[in-house]
PDB file of C-alpha atoms and ligand atoms in Angstrom:
ATOM      1  CA  UNK A 984       0.000   0.000   0.000  1.00  0.00           C
ATOM      2  CA  UNK A 985       1.263   3.457  -0.895  1.00  0.00           C
ATOM      3  CA  UNK A 986       0.708   6.187   1.669  1.00  0.00           C
ATOM      4  CA  UNK A 987      -0.747   9.171  -0.152  1.00  0.00           C
ATOM      5  CA  UNK A 988      -1.858  11.151   2.859  1.00  0.00           C
ATOM      6  CA  UNK A 989      -1.516  10.960   6.630  1.00  0.00           C
ATOM      7  CA  UNK A 990      -2.954  13.488   9.003  1.00  0.00           C
ATOM      8  CA  UNK A 991      -3.534  13.897  12.700  1.00  0.00           C
ATOM      9  CA  UNK A 992      -7.238  14.211  13.547  1.00  0.00           C
ATOM     10  CA  UNK A 993      -7.927  14.369  17.266  1.00  0.00           C
ATOM     11  CA  UNK A 994      -6.830  13.329  20.780  1.00  0.00           C
ATOM     12  CA  UNK A 995      -9.623  11.778  22.841  1.00  0.00           C
ATOM     13  CA  UNK A 996     -10.011  10.726  26.424  1.00  0.00           C
ATOM     14  CA  UNK A 997     -12.818   8.212  25.859  1.00  0.00           C
ATOM     15  CA  UNK A 998     -13.987   5.993  23.005  1.00  0.00           C
ATOM     16  CA  UNK A 999     -17.214   7.948  22.539  1.00  0.00           C
ATOM     17  CA  UNK A1000     -15.205  11.109  21.772  1.00  0.00           C
ATOM     18  CA  UNK A1001     -13.247   9.358  18.997  1.00  0.00           C
ATOM     19  CA  UNK A1002     -13.924  10.091  15.278  1.00  0.00           C
ATOM     20  CA  UNK A1003     -17.006   8.529  13.699  1.00  0.00           C
ATOM     21  CA  UNK A1004     -16.468   4.778  13.415  1.00  0.00           C
ATOM     22  CA  UNK A1005     -17.121   4.673   9.684  1.00  0.00           C
ATOM     23  CA  UNK A1006     -13.679   3.540   8.491  1.00  0.00           C
ATOM     24  CA  UNK A1007     -11.485   0.552   9.346  1.00  0.00           C
ATOM     25  CA  UNK A1008      -9.233   1.202  12.319  1.00  0.00           C
ATOM     26  CA  UNK A1009      -5.944  -0.142  13.701  1.00  0.00           C
ATOM     27  CA  UNK A1010      -4.582   0.607  17.151  1.00  0.00           C
ATOM     28  CA  UNK A1011      -0.978   0.526  18.357  1.00  0.00           C
ATOM     29  CA  UNK A1012      -0.368  -0.334  21.961  1.00  0.00           C
ATOM     30  CA  UNK A1013       2.415  -1.598  24.208  1.00  0.00           C
ATOM     31  CA  UNK A1014       4.524  -0.698  27.202  1.00  0.00           C
ATOM     32  CA  UNK A1015       5.730   2.858  27.558  1.00  0.00           C
ATOM     33  CA  UNK A1016       8.739   3.677  25.397  1.00  0.00           C
ATOM     34  CA  UNK A1017       8.464   0.487  23.300  1.00  0.00           C
ATOM     35  CA  UNK A1018       8.299   2.607  20.144  1.00  0.00           C
ATOM     36  CA  UNK A1019       4.591   2.952  19.268  1.00  0.00           C
ATOM     37  CA  UNK A1020       4.704   6.551  18.088  1.00  0.00           C
ATOM     38  CA  UNK A1021       7.963   5.961  16.191  1.00  0.00           C
ATOM     39  CA  UNK A1022       6.447   2.954  14.407  1.00  0.00           C
ATOM     40  CA  UNK A1023       3.403   4.989  13.392  1.00  0.00           C
ATOM     41  CA  UNK A1024       5.645   7.679  11.923  1.00  0.00           C
ATOM     42  CA  UNK A1025       7.679   5.029  10.130  1.00  0.00           C
ATOM     43  CA  UNK A1026       4.726   3.290   8.500  1.00  0.00           C
ATOM     44  CA  UNK A1027       3.026   6.589   7.622  1.00  0.00           C
ATOM     45  CA  UNK A1028       6.298   7.941   6.238  1.00  0.00           C
ATOM     46  CA  UNK A1029       5.907  11.219   8.153  1.00  0.00           C
ATOM     47  CA  UNK A1030       8.635  12.024  10.692  1.00  0.00           C
ATOM     48  CA  UNK A1031       6.679  13.939  13.307  1.00  0.00           C
ATOM     49  CA  UNK A1032       3.128  12.750  12.773  1.00  0.00           C
ATOM     50  CA  UNK A1033       2.952  11.134  16.239  1.00  0.00           C
ATOM     51  CA  UNK A1034       4.984  12.701  19.026  1.00  0.00           C
ATOM     52  CA  UNK A1035       7.871  10.576  20.267  1.00  0.00           C
ATOM     53  CA  UNK A1036      10.041  10.960  23.337  1.00  0.00           C
ATOM     54  CA  UNK A1037      12.968   9.389  25.149  1.00  0.00           C
ATOM     55  CA  UNK A1038      11.035   9.618  28.423  1.00  0.00           C
ATOM     56  CA  UNK A1039       8.238   7.070  28.886  1.00  0.00           C
ATOM     57  CA  UNK A1040       4.647   8.232  29.153  1.00  0.00           C
ATOM     58  CA  UNK A1041       4.677  10.745  26.287  1.00  0.00           C
ATOM     59  CA  UNK A1042       1.380   9.638  24.736  1.00  0.00           C
ATOM     60  CA  UNK A1043      -1.429  10.236  27.236  1.00  0.00           C
ATOM     61  CA  UNK A1044      -4.591  10.176  25.137  1.00  0.00           C
ATOM     62  CA  UNK A1045      -6.077   8.185  22.261  1.00  0.00           C
ATOM     63  CA  UNK A1046      -4.643   9.878  19.167  1.00  0.00           C
ATOM     64  CA  UNK A1047      -6.369   9.355  15.839  1.00  0.00           C
ATOM     65  CA  UNK A1048      -4.752   9.702  12.438  1.00  0.00           C
ATOM     66  CA  UNK A1049      -6.446   9.417   9.054  1.00  0.00           C
ATOM     67  CA  UNK A1050      -4.457   7.578   6.394  1.00  0.00           C
ATOM     68  CA  UNK A1051      -5.222   7.849   2.656  1.00  0.00           C
ATOM     69  CA  UNK A1052      -8.664   9.203   3.634  1.00  0.00           C
ATOM     70  CA  UNK A1053      -9.537   5.537   3.969  1.00  0.00           C
ATOM     71  CA  UNK A1054      -8.488   4.114   7.345  1.00  0.00           C
ATOM     72  CA  UNK A1055      -7.748   5.246  10.871  1.00  0.00           C
ATOM     73  CA  UNK A1056      -4.733   4.608  12.955  1.00  0.00           C
ATOM     74  CA  UNK A1057      -4.883   5.095  16.722  1.00  0.00           C
ATOM     75  CA  UNK A1058      -1.801   5.725  18.868  1.00  0.00           C
ATOM     76  CA  UNK A1059      -2.533   4.682  22.442  1.00  0.00           C
ATOM     77  CA  UNK A1060      -0.759   5.569  25.679  1.00  0.00           C
ATOM     78  CA  UNK A1061       1.697   2.958  26.958  1.00  0.00           C
ATOM     79  CA  UNK A1062       1.129   0.627  29.874  1.00  0.00           C
ATOM     80  CA  UNK A1063       3.412  -1.006  32.407  1.00  0.00           C
ATOM     81  CA  UNK A1064       5.330   2.127  33.326  1.00  0.00           C
ATOM     82  CA  UNK A1065       6.379   1.566  36.943  1.00  0.00           C
ATOM     83  CA  UNK A1066       6.623   5.162  38.051  1.00  0.00           C
ATOM     84  CA  UNK A1067       2.967   6.074  37.908  1.00  0.00           C
ATOM     85  CA  UNK A1068       0.412   6.348  40.663  1.00  0.00           C
ATOM     86  CA  UNK A1069      -2.379   3.842  41.190  1.00  0.00           C
ATOM     87  CA  UNK A1070      -4.822   6.542  40.233  1.00  0.00           C
ATOM     88  CA  UNK A1071      -3.130   7.213  36.881  1.00  0.00           C
ATOM     89  CA  UNK A1072      -2.992   3.492  36.196  1.00  0.00           C
ATOM     90  CA  UNK A1073      -6.712   3.108  36.894  1.00  0.00           C
ATOM     91  CA  UNK A1074      -7.428   6.044  34.580  1.00  0.00           C
ATOM     92  CA  UNK A1075      -5.378   4.406  31.854  1.00  0.00           C
ATOM     93  CA  UNK A1076      -7.224   1.100  32.290  1.00  0.00           C
ATOM     94  CA  UNK A1077     -10.585   2.782  31.996  1.00  0.00           C
ATOM     95  CA  UNK A1078      -9.645   4.755  28.934  1.00  0.00           C
ATOM     96  CA  UNK A1079      -7.887   1.972  27.027  1.00  0.00           C
ATOM     97  CA  UNK A1080     -10.081  -0.936  27.963  1.00  0.00           C
ATOM     98  CA  UNK A1081     -13.184   1.157  27.292  1.00  0.00           C
ATOM     99  CA  UNK A1082     -11.797   2.002  23.871  1.00  0.00           C
ATOM    100  CA  UNK A1083     -10.773  -1.567  23.017  1.00  0.00           C
ATOM    101  CA  UNK A1084     -14.055  -3.083  24.151  1.00  0.00           C
ATOM    102  CA  UNK A1085     -16.323  -0.545  22.478  1.00  0.00           C
ATOM    103  CA  UNK A1086     -14.680   0.654  19.302  1.00  0.00           C
ATOM    104  CA  UNK A1087     -16.767  -1.086  16.631  1.00  0.00           C
ATOM    105  CA  UNK A1088     -14.508  -0.311  13.664  1.00  0.00           C
ATOM    106  CA  UNK A1089     -11.317  -1.568  15.334  1.00  0.00           C
ATOM    107  CA  UNK A1090     -10.115  -4.446  13.134  1.00  0.00           C
ATOM    108  CA  UNK A1091      -6.720  -5.274  14.634  1.00  0.00           C
ATOM    109  CA  UNK A1092      -4.652  -4.019  17.536  1.00  0.00           C
ATOM    110  CA  UNK A1093      -0.906  -4.197  17.100  1.00  0.00           C
ATOM    111  CA  UNK A1094       0.687  -5.025  20.436  1.00  0.00           C
ATOM    112  CA  UNK A1095       4.286  -3.844  20.384  1.00  0.00           C
ATOM    113  CA  UNK A1096       6.949  -5.625  22.401  1.00  0.00           C
ATOM    114  CA  UNK A1097      10.647  -4.819  22.687  1.00  0.00           C
ATOM    115  CA  UNK A1098      12.612  -7.436  20.727  1.00  0.00           C
ATOM    116  CA  UNK A1099      15.598  -7.038  23.081  1.00  0.00           C
ATOM    117  CA  UNK A1100      13.960  -8.329  26.231  1.00  0.00           C
ATOM    118  CA  UNK A1101      12.202 -11.473  27.392  1.00  0.00           C
ATOM    119  CA  UNK A1102       8.380 -11.582  27.596  1.00  0.00           C
ATOM    120  CA  UNK A1103       7.201  -9.148  30.263  1.00  0.00           C
ATOM    121  CA  UNK A1104       4.422  -9.944  32.707  1.00  0.00           C
ATOM    122  CA  UNK A1105       2.509  -6.804  31.738  1.00  0.00           C
ATOM    123  CA  UNK A1106       2.569  -7.766  28.044  1.00  0.00           C
ATOM    124  CA  UNK A1107       1.481 -11.356  28.683  1.00  0.00           C
ATOM    125  CA  UNK A1108      -1.311 -10.203  30.981  1.00  0.00           C
ATOM    126  CA  UNK A1109      -2.482  -7.681  28.442  1.00  0.00           C
ATOM    127  CA  UNK A1110      -2.504 -10.292  25.655  1.00  0.00           C
ATOM    128  CA  UNK A1111      -4.449 -12.613  27.911  1.00  0.00           C
ATOM    129  CA  UNK A1112      -7.000  -9.883  28.561  1.00  0.00           C
ATOM    130  CA  UNK A1113      -7.309  -9.312  24.801  1.00  0.00           C
ATOM    131  CA  UNK A1114      -7.814 -13.025  24.223  1.00  0.00           C
ATOM    132  CA  UNK A1115     -10.433 -13.315  26.952  1.00  0.00           C
ATOM    133  CA  UNK A1116     -12.335 -10.439  25.408  1.00  0.00           C
ATOM    134  CA  UNK A1117     -11.889 -11.771  21.868  1.00  0.00           C
ATOM    135  CA  UNK A1118     -10.220  -8.630  20.567  1.00  0.00           C
ATOM    136  CA  UNK A1119      -8.032  -9.497  17.543  1.00  0.00           C
ATOM    137  CA  UNK A1120      -4.356  -8.586  17.816  1.00  0.00           C
ATOM    138  CA  UNK A1121      -0.983  -9.054  16.153  1.00  0.00           C
ATOM    139  CA  UNK A1122       2.408  -8.763  17.856  1.00  0.00           C
ATOM    140  CA  UNK A1123       5.068  -6.391  16.531  1.00  0.00           C
ATOM    141  CA  UNK A1124       8.640  -6.779  17.794  1.00  0.00           C
ATOM    142  CA  UNK A1125      10.271  -3.337  17.901  1.00  0.00           C
ATOM    143  CA  UNK A1126      13.835  -1.957  17.827  1.00  0.00           C
ATOM    144  CA  UNK A1127      15.236  -4.994  15.979  1.00  0.00           C
ATOM    145  CA  UNK A1128      18.022  -2.748  14.640  1.00  0.00           C
ATOM    146  CA  UNK A1129      19.568  -2.861  18.119  1.00  0.00           C
ATOM    147  CA  UNK A1130      20.207  -6.614  17.896  1.00  0.00           C
ATOM    148  CA  UNK A1131      22.482  -8.775  15.801  1.00  0.00           C
ATOM    149  CA  UNK A1132      20.810 -11.243  13.488  1.00  0.00           C
ATOM    150  CA  UNK A1133      21.637 -14.096  15.874  1.00  0.00           C
ATOM    151  CA  UNK A1134      20.382 -12.332  18.978  1.00  0.00           C
ATOM    152  CA  UNK A1135      17.182 -11.403  17.216  1.00  0.00           C
ATOM    153  CA  UNK A1136      16.452 -14.895  16.015  1.00  0.00           C
ATOM    154  CA  UNK A1137      17.212 -16.322  19.472  1.00  0.00           C
ATOM    155  CA  UNK A1138      14.907 -13.823  21.210  1.00  0.00           C
ATOM    156  CA  UNK A1139      12.179 -14.232  18.598  1.00  0.00           C
ATOM    157  CA  UNK A1140      12.197 -18.024  18.916  1.00  0.00           C
ATOM    158  CA  UNK A1141      12.149 -17.998  22.723  1.00  0.00           C
ATOM    159  CA  UNK A1142       9.312 -15.447  22.742  1.00  0.00           C
ATOM    160  CA  UNK A1143       7.257 -17.617  20.407  1.00  0.00           C
ATOM    161  CA  UNK A1144       8.037 -20.658  22.541  1.00  0.00           C
ATOM    162  CA  UNK A1145       6.674 -18.901  25.607  1.00  0.00           C
ATOM    163  CA  UNK A1146       3.556 -17.770  23.712  1.00  0.00           C
ATOM    164  CA  UNK A1147       3.031 -21.315  22.489  1.00  0.00           C
ATOM    165  CA  UNK A1148       2.695 -22.442  26.078  1.00  0.00           C
ATOM    166  CA  UNK A1149      -0.169 -20.000  26.606  1.00  0.00           C
ATOM    167  CA  UNK A1150      -1.907 -19.888  23.244  1.00  0.00           C
ATOM    168  CA  UNK A1151      -3.287 -22.712  21.215  1.00  0.00           C
ATOM    169  CA  UNK A1152      -2.654 -20.736  18.076  1.00  0.00           C
ATOM    170  CA  UNK A1153       0.195 -18.255  17.812  1.00  0.00           C
ATOM    171  CA  UNK A1154      -0.876 -14.667  17.088  1.00  0.00           C
ATOM    172  CA  UNK A1155       0.445 -13.080  13.893  1.00  0.00           C
ATOM    173  CA  UNK A1156       3.993 -11.782  14.571  1.00  0.00           C
ATOM    174  CA  UNK A1157       5.974  -9.088  12.752  1.00  0.00           C
ATOM    175  CA  UNK A1158       9.589  -7.929  13.204  1.00  0.00           C
ATOM    176  CA  UNK A1159      10.121  -4.173  12.920  1.00  0.00           C
ATOM    177  CA  UNK A1160      12.510  -1.274  13.253  1.00  0.00           C
ATOM    178  CA  UNK A1161      11.627   2.379  12.965  1.00  0.00           C
ATOM    179  CA  UNK A1162      15.299   3.085  12.289  1.00  0.00           C
ATOM    180  CA  UNK A1163      15.657   1.019   9.126  1.00  0.00           C
ATOM    181  CA  UNK A1164      11.975   0.623   8.167  1.00  0.00           C
ATOM    182  CA  UNK A1165      11.948  -3.134   8.711  1.00  0.00           C
ATOM    183  CA  UNK A1166       8.370  -4.394   8.874  1.00  0.00           C
ATOM    184  CA  UNK A1167       6.854  -1.410   7.091  1.00  0.00           C
ATOM    185  CA  UNK A1168       5.650  -3.293   4.014  1.00  0.00           C
ATOM    186  CA  UNK A1169       4.494  -6.247   6.073  1.00  0.00           C
ATOM    187  CA  UNK A1170       2.366  -4.073   8.358  1.00  0.00           C
ATOM    188  CA  UNK A1171       0.931  -2.078   5.458  1.00  0.00           C
ATOM    189  CA  UNK A1172       0.113  -5.233   3.466  1.00  0.00           C
ATOM    190  CA  UNK A1173      -1.550  -6.717   6.541  1.00  0.00           C
ATOM    191  CA  UNK A1174      -3.673  -3.563   6.891  1.00  0.00           C
ATOM    192  CA  UNK A1175      -4.488  -3.509   3.176  1.00  0.00           C
ATOM    193  CA  UNK A1176      -5.724  -7.095   3.329  1.00  0.00           C
ATOM    194  CA  UNK A1177      -7.658  -6.551   6.560  1.00  0.00           C
ATOM    195  CA  UNK A1178      -9.322  -3.386   5.182  1.00  0.00           C
ATOM    196  CA  UNK A1179     -11.100  -5.650   2.697  1.00  0.00           C
ATOM    197  CA  UNK A1180     -13.130  -7.303   5.446  1.00  0.00           C
ATOM    198  CA  UNK A1181     -14.438  -4.029   6.845  1.00  0.00           C
ATOM    199  CA  UNK A1182     -18.192  -3.798   6.840  1.00  0.00           C
ATOM    200  CA  UNK A1183     -19.174  -0.115   6.515  1.00  0.00           C
ATOM    201  CA  UNK A1184     -22.737  -0.866   7.609  1.00  0.00           C
ATOM    202  CA  UNK A1185     -21.793  -1.385  11.282  1.00  0.00           C
TER     203      UNK A1185
HETATM  204  P1  LIG B1483       5.055   6.369  25.015  1.00  0.00           P
HETATM  205  O1  LIG B1483       4.197   7.215  24.144  1.00  0.00           O
HETATM  206  O2  LIG B1483       5.802   7.155  26.057  1.00  0.00           O
HETATM  207  O3  LIG B1483       4.338   5.207  25.611  1.00  0.00           O
HETATM  208  O4  LIG B1483       6.275   5.770  24.126  1.00  0.00           O
HETATM  209  P2  LIG B1483       6.204   5.114  22.667  1.00  0.00           P
HETATM  210  O5  LIG B1483       5.953   3.671  22.778  1.00  0.00           O
HETATM  211  O6  LIG B1483       5.324   5.899  21.754  1.00  0.00           O
HETATM  212  O7  LIG B1483       7.749   5.243  22.197  1.00  0.00           O
HETATM  213  P3  LIG B1483       8.409   6.300  21.206  1.00  0.00           P
HETATM  214  O8  LIG B1483       8.010   6.045  19.789  1.00  0.00           O
HETATM  215  O9  LIG B1483       8.206   7.676  21.733  1.00  0.00           O
HETATM  216  O10 LIG B1483       9.953   5.856  21.293  1.00  0.00           O
HETATM  217  C1  LIG B1483      10.648   5.779  22.528  1.00  0.00           C
HETATM  218  C2  LIG B1483      12.162   5.855  22.270  1.00  0.00           C
HETATM  219  O11 LIG B1483      12.612   4.705  21.561  1.00  0.00           O
HETATM  220  C3  LIG B1483      12.595   7.047  21.416  1.00  0.00           C
HETATM  221  O12 LIG B1483      13.816   7.527  21.914  1.00  0.00           O
HETATM  222  C4  LIG B1483      12.758   6.455  20.022  1.00  0.00           C
HETATM  223  O13 LIG B1483      13.686   7.168  19.234  1.00  0.00           O
HETATM  224  C5  LIG B1483      13.280   5.063  20.338  1.00  0.00           C
HETATM  225  N1  LIG B1483      12.880   4.093  19.285  1.00  0.00           N
HETATM  226  C6  LIG B1483      11.621   3.813  18.880  1.00  0.00           C
HETATM  227  N2  LIG B1483      11.612   2.870  17.910  1.00  0.00           N
HETATM  228  C7  LIG B1483      12.908   2.547  17.683  1.00  0.00           C
HETATM  229  C8  LIG B1483      13.550   1.615  16.776  1.00  0.00           C
HETATM  230  O14 LIG B1483      12.948   0.888  15.985  1.00  0.00           O
HETATM  231  N3  LIG B1483      14.923   1.563  16.851  1.00  0.00           N
HETATM  232  C9  LIG B1483      15.653   2.327  17.724  1.00  0.00           C
HETATM  233  N4  LIG B1483      16.980   2.169  17.725  1.00  0.00           N
HETATM  234  N5  LIG B1483      15.076   3.208  18.579  1.00  0.00           N
HETATM  235  C10 LIG B1483      13.722   3.323  18.560  1.00  0.00           C
HETATM  236 MG1  LIG B1484       3.928   7.378  22.180  1.00  0.00          MG
END
Protein backbone atom coordinates (compact mmCIF):
# COMPACT_ATOMS: atom_id res chain seq x y z
CA UNK A 1 0.00 0.00 0.00
CA UNK A 2 1.26 3.46 -0.89
CA UNK A 3 0.71 6.19 1.67
CA UNK A 4 -0.75 9.17 -0.15
CA UNK A 5 -1.86 11.15 2.86
CA UNK A 6 -1.52 10.96 6.63
CA UNK A 7 -2.95 13.49 9.00
CA UNK A 8 -3.53 13.90 12.70
CA UNK A 9 -7.24 14.21 13.55
CA UNK A 10 -7.93 14.37 17.27
CA UNK A 11 -6.83 13.33 20.78
CA UNK A 12 -9.62 11.78 22.84
CA UNK A 13 -10.01 10.73 26.42
CA UNK A 14 -12.82 8.21 25.86
CA UNK A 15 -13.99 5.99 23.01
CA UNK A 16 -17.21 7.95 22.54
CA UNK A 17 -15.20 11.11 21.77
CA UNK A 18 -13.25 9.36 19.00
CA UNK A 19 -13.92 10.09 15.28
CA UNK A 20 -17.01 8.53 13.70
CA UNK A 21 -16.47 4.78 13.41
CA UNK A 22 -17.12 4.67 9.68
CA UNK A 23 -13.68 3.54 8.49
CA UNK A 24 -11.48 0.55 9.35
CA UNK A 25 -9.23 1.20 12.32
CA UNK A 26 -5.94 -0.14 13.70
CA UNK A 27 -4.58 0.61 17.15
CA UNK A 28 -0.98 0.53 18.36
CA UNK A 29 -0.37 -0.33 21.96
CA UNK A 30 2.42 -1.60 24.21
CA UNK A 31 4.52 -0.70 27.20
CA UNK A 32 5.73 2.86 27.56
CA UNK A 33 8.74 3.68 25.40
CA UNK A 34 8.46 0.49 23.30
CA UNK A 35 8.30 2.61 20.14
CA UNK A 36 4.59 2.95 19.27
CA UNK A 37 4.70 6.55 18.09
CA UNK A 38 7.96 5.96 16.19
CA UNK A 39 6.45 2.95 14.41
CA UNK A 40 3.40 4.99 13.39
CA UNK A 41 5.65 7.68 11.92
CA UNK A 42 7.68 5.03 10.13
CA UNK A 43 4.73 3.29 8.50
CA UNK A 44 3.03 6.59 7.62
CA UNK A 45 6.30 7.94 6.24
CA UNK A 46 5.91 11.22 8.15
CA UNK A 47 8.64 12.02 10.69
CA UNK A 48 6.68 13.94 13.31
CA UNK A 49 3.13 12.75 12.77
CA UNK A 50 2.95 11.13 16.24
CA UNK A 51 4.98 12.70 19.03
CA UNK A 52 7.87 10.58 20.27
CA UNK A 53 10.04 10.96 23.34
CA UNK A 54 12.97 9.39 25.15
CA UNK A 55 11.04 9.62 28.42
CA UNK A 56 8.24 7.07 28.89
CA UNK A 57 4.65 8.23 29.15
CA UNK A 58 4.68 10.75 26.29
CA UNK A 59 1.38 9.64 24.74
CA UNK A 60 -1.43 10.24 27.24
CA UNK A 61 -4.59 10.18 25.14
CA UNK A 62 -6.08 8.18 22.26
CA UNK A 63 -4.64 9.88 19.17
CA UNK A 64 -6.37 9.35 15.84
CA UNK A 65 -4.75 9.70 12.44
CA UNK A 66 -6.45 9.42 9.05
CA UNK A 67 -4.46 7.58 6.39
CA UNK A 68 -5.22 7.85 2.66
CA UNK A 69 -8.66 9.20 3.63
CA UNK A 70 -9.54 5.54 3.97
CA UNK A 71 -8.49 4.11 7.34
CA UNK A 72 -7.75 5.25 10.87
CA UNK A 73 -4.73 4.61 12.96
CA UNK A 74 -4.88 5.10 16.72
CA UNK A 75 -1.80 5.73 18.87
CA UNK A 76 -2.53 4.68 22.44
CA UNK A 77 -0.76 5.57 25.68
CA UNK A 78 1.70 2.96 26.96
CA UNK A 79 1.13 0.63 29.87
CA UNK A 80 3.41 -1.01 32.41
CA UNK A 81 5.33 2.13 33.33
CA UNK A 82 6.38 1.57 36.94
CA UNK A 83 6.62 5.16 38.05
CA UNK A 84 2.97 6.07 37.91
CA UNK A 85 0.41 6.35 40.66
CA UNK A 86 -2.38 3.84 41.19
CA UNK A 87 -4.82 6.54 40.23
CA UNK A 88 -3.13 7.21 36.88
CA UNK A 89 -2.99 3.49 36.20
CA UNK A 90 -6.71 3.11 36.89
CA UNK A 91 -7.43 6.04 34.58
CA UNK A 92 -5.38 4.41 31.85
CA UNK A 93 -7.22 1.10 32.29
CA UNK A 94 -10.59 2.78 32.00
CA UNK A 95 -9.64 4.76 28.93
CA UNK A 96 -7.89 1.97 27.03
CA UNK A 97 -10.08 -0.94 27.96
CA UNK A 98 -13.18 1.16 27.29
CA UNK A 99 -11.80 2.00 23.87
CA UNK A 100 -10.77 -1.57 23.02
CA UNK A 101 -14.05 -3.08 24.15
CA UNK A 102 -16.32 -0.55 22.48
CA UNK A 103 -14.68 0.65 19.30
CA UNK A 104 -16.77 -1.09 16.63
CA UNK A 105 -14.51 -0.31 13.66
CA UNK A 106 -11.32 -1.57 15.33
CA UNK A 107 -10.12 -4.45 13.13
CA UNK A 108 -6.72 -5.27 14.63
CA UNK A 109 -4.65 -4.02 17.54
CA UNK A 110 -0.91 -4.20 17.10
CA UNK A 111 0.69 -5.03 20.44
CA UNK A 112 4.29 -3.84 20.38
CA UNK A 113 6.95 -5.62 22.40
CA UNK A 114 10.65 -4.82 22.69
CA UNK A 115 12.61 -7.44 20.73
CA UNK A 116 15.60 -7.04 23.08
CA UNK A 117 13.96 -8.33 26.23
CA UNK A 118 12.20 -11.47 27.39
CA UNK A 119 8.38 -11.58 27.60
CA UNK A 120 7.20 -9.15 30.26
CA UNK A 121 4.42 -9.94 32.71
CA UNK A 122 2.51 -6.80 31.74
CA UNK A 123 2.57 -7.77 28.04
CA UNK A 124 1.48 -11.36 28.68
CA UNK A 125 -1.31 -10.20 30.98
CA UNK A 126 -2.48 -7.68 28.44
CA UNK A 127 -2.50 -10.29 25.66
CA UNK A 128 -4.45 -12.61 27.91
CA UNK A 129 -7.00 -9.88 28.56
CA UNK A 130 -7.31 -9.31 24.80
CA UNK A 131 -7.81 -13.02 24.22
CA UNK A 132 -10.43 -13.31 26.95
CA UNK A 133 -12.34 -10.44 25.41
CA UNK A 134 -11.89 -11.77 21.87
CA UNK A 135 -10.22 -8.63 20.57
CA UNK A 136 -8.03 -9.50 17.54
CA UNK A 137 -4.36 -8.59 17.82
CA UNK A 138 -0.98 -9.05 16.15
CA UNK A 139 2.41 -8.76 17.86
CA UNK A 140 5.07 -6.39 16.53
CA UNK A 141 8.64 -6.78 17.79
CA UNK A 142 10.27 -3.34 17.90
CA UNK A 143 13.83 -1.96 17.83
CA UNK A 144 15.24 -4.99 15.98
CA UNK A 145 18.02 -2.75 14.64
CA UNK A 146 19.57 -2.86 18.12
CA UNK A 147 20.21 -6.61 17.90
CA UNK A 148 22.48 -8.78 15.80
CA UNK A 149 20.81 -11.24 13.49
CA UNK A 150 21.64 -14.10 15.87
CA UNK A 151 20.38 -12.33 18.98
CA UNK A 152 17.18 -11.40 17.22
CA UNK A 153 16.45 -14.89 16.02
CA UNK A 154 17.21 -16.32 19.47
CA UNK A 155 14.91 -13.82 21.21
CA UNK A 156 12.18 -14.23 18.60
CA UNK A 157 12.20 -18.02 18.92
CA UNK A 158 12.15 -18.00 22.72
CA UNK A 159 9.31 -15.45 22.74
CA UNK A 160 7.26 -17.62 20.41
CA UNK A 161 8.04 -20.66 22.54
CA UNK A 162 6.67 -18.90 25.61
CA UNK A 163 3.56 -17.77 23.71
CA UNK A 164 3.03 -21.32 22.49
CA UNK A 165 2.69 -22.44 26.08
CA UNK A 166 -0.17 -20.00 26.61
CA UNK A 167 -1.91 -19.89 23.24
CA UNK A 168 -3.29 -22.71 21.22
CA UNK A 169 -2.65 -20.74 18.08
CA UNK A 170 0.19 -18.25 17.81
CA UNK A 171 -0.88 -14.67 17.09
CA UNK A 172 0.45 -13.08 13.89
CA UNK A 173 3.99 -11.78 14.57
CA UNK A 174 5.97 -9.09 12.75
CA UNK A 175 9.59 -7.93 13.20
CA UNK A 176 10.12 -4.17 12.92
CA UNK A 177 12.51 -1.27 13.25
CA UNK A 178 11.63 2.38 12.96
CA UNK A 179 15.30 3.08 12.29
CA UNK A 180 15.66 1.02 9.13
CA UNK A 181 11.97 0.62 8.17
CA UNK A 182 11.95 -3.13 8.71
CA UNK A 183 8.37 -4.39 8.87
CA UNK A 184 6.85 -1.41 7.09
CA UNK A 185 5.65 -3.29 4.01
CA UNK A 186 4.49 -6.25 6.07
CA UNK A 187 2.37 -4.07 8.36
CA UNK A 188 0.93 -2.08 5.46
CA UNK A 189 0.11 -5.23 3.47
CA UNK A 190 -1.55 -6.72 6.54
CA UNK A 191 -3.67 -3.56 6.89
CA UNK A 192 -4.49 -3.51 3.18
CA UNK A 193 -5.72 -7.10 3.33
CA UNK A 194 -7.66 -6.55 6.56
CA UNK A 195 -9.32 -3.39 5.18
CA UNK A 196 -11.10 -5.65 2.70
CA UNK A 197 -13.13 -7.30 5.45
CA UNK A 198 -14.44 -4.03 6.85
CA UNK A 199 -18.19 -3.80 6.84
CA UNK A 200 -19.17 -0.12 6.52
CA UNK A 201 -22.74 -0.87 7.61
CA UNK A 202 -21.79 -1.38 11.28
P1 LIG B 1 5.06 6.37 25.02
O1 LIG B 1 4.20 7.21 24.14
O2 LIG B 1 5.80 7.15 26.06
O3 LIG B 1 4.34 5.21 25.61
O4 LIG B 1 6.28 5.77 24.13
P2 LIG B 1 6.20 5.11 22.67
O5 LIG B 1 5.95 3.67 22.78
O6 LIG B 1 5.32 5.90 21.75
O7 LIG B 1 7.75 5.24 22.20
P3 LIG B 1 8.41 6.30 21.21
O8 LIG B 1 8.01 6.05 19.79
O9 LIG B 1 8.21 7.68 21.73
O10 LIG B 1 9.95 5.86 21.29
C1 LIG B 1 10.65 5.78 22.53
C2 LIG B 1 12.16 5.86 22.27
O11 LIG B 1 12.61 4.71 21.56
C3 LIG B 1 12.59 7.05 21.42
O12 LIG B 1 13.82 7.53 21.91
C4 LIG B 1 12.76 6.45 20.02
O13 LIG B 1 13.69 7.17 19.23
C5 LIG B 1 13.28 5.06 20.34
N1 LIG B 1 12.88 4.09 19.28
C6 LIG B 1 11.62 3.81 18.88
N2 LIG B 1 11.61 2.87 17.91
C7 LIG B 1 12.91 2.55 17.68
C8 LIG B 1 13.55 1.61 16.78
O14 LIG B 1 12.95 0.89 15.98
N3 LIG B 1 14.92 1.56 16.85
C9 LIG B 1 15.65 2.33 17.72
N4 LIG B 1 16.98 2.17 17.72
N5 LIG B 1 15.08 3.21 18.58
C10 LIG B 1 13.72 3.32 18.56
MG1 LIG C 1 3.93 7.38 22.18
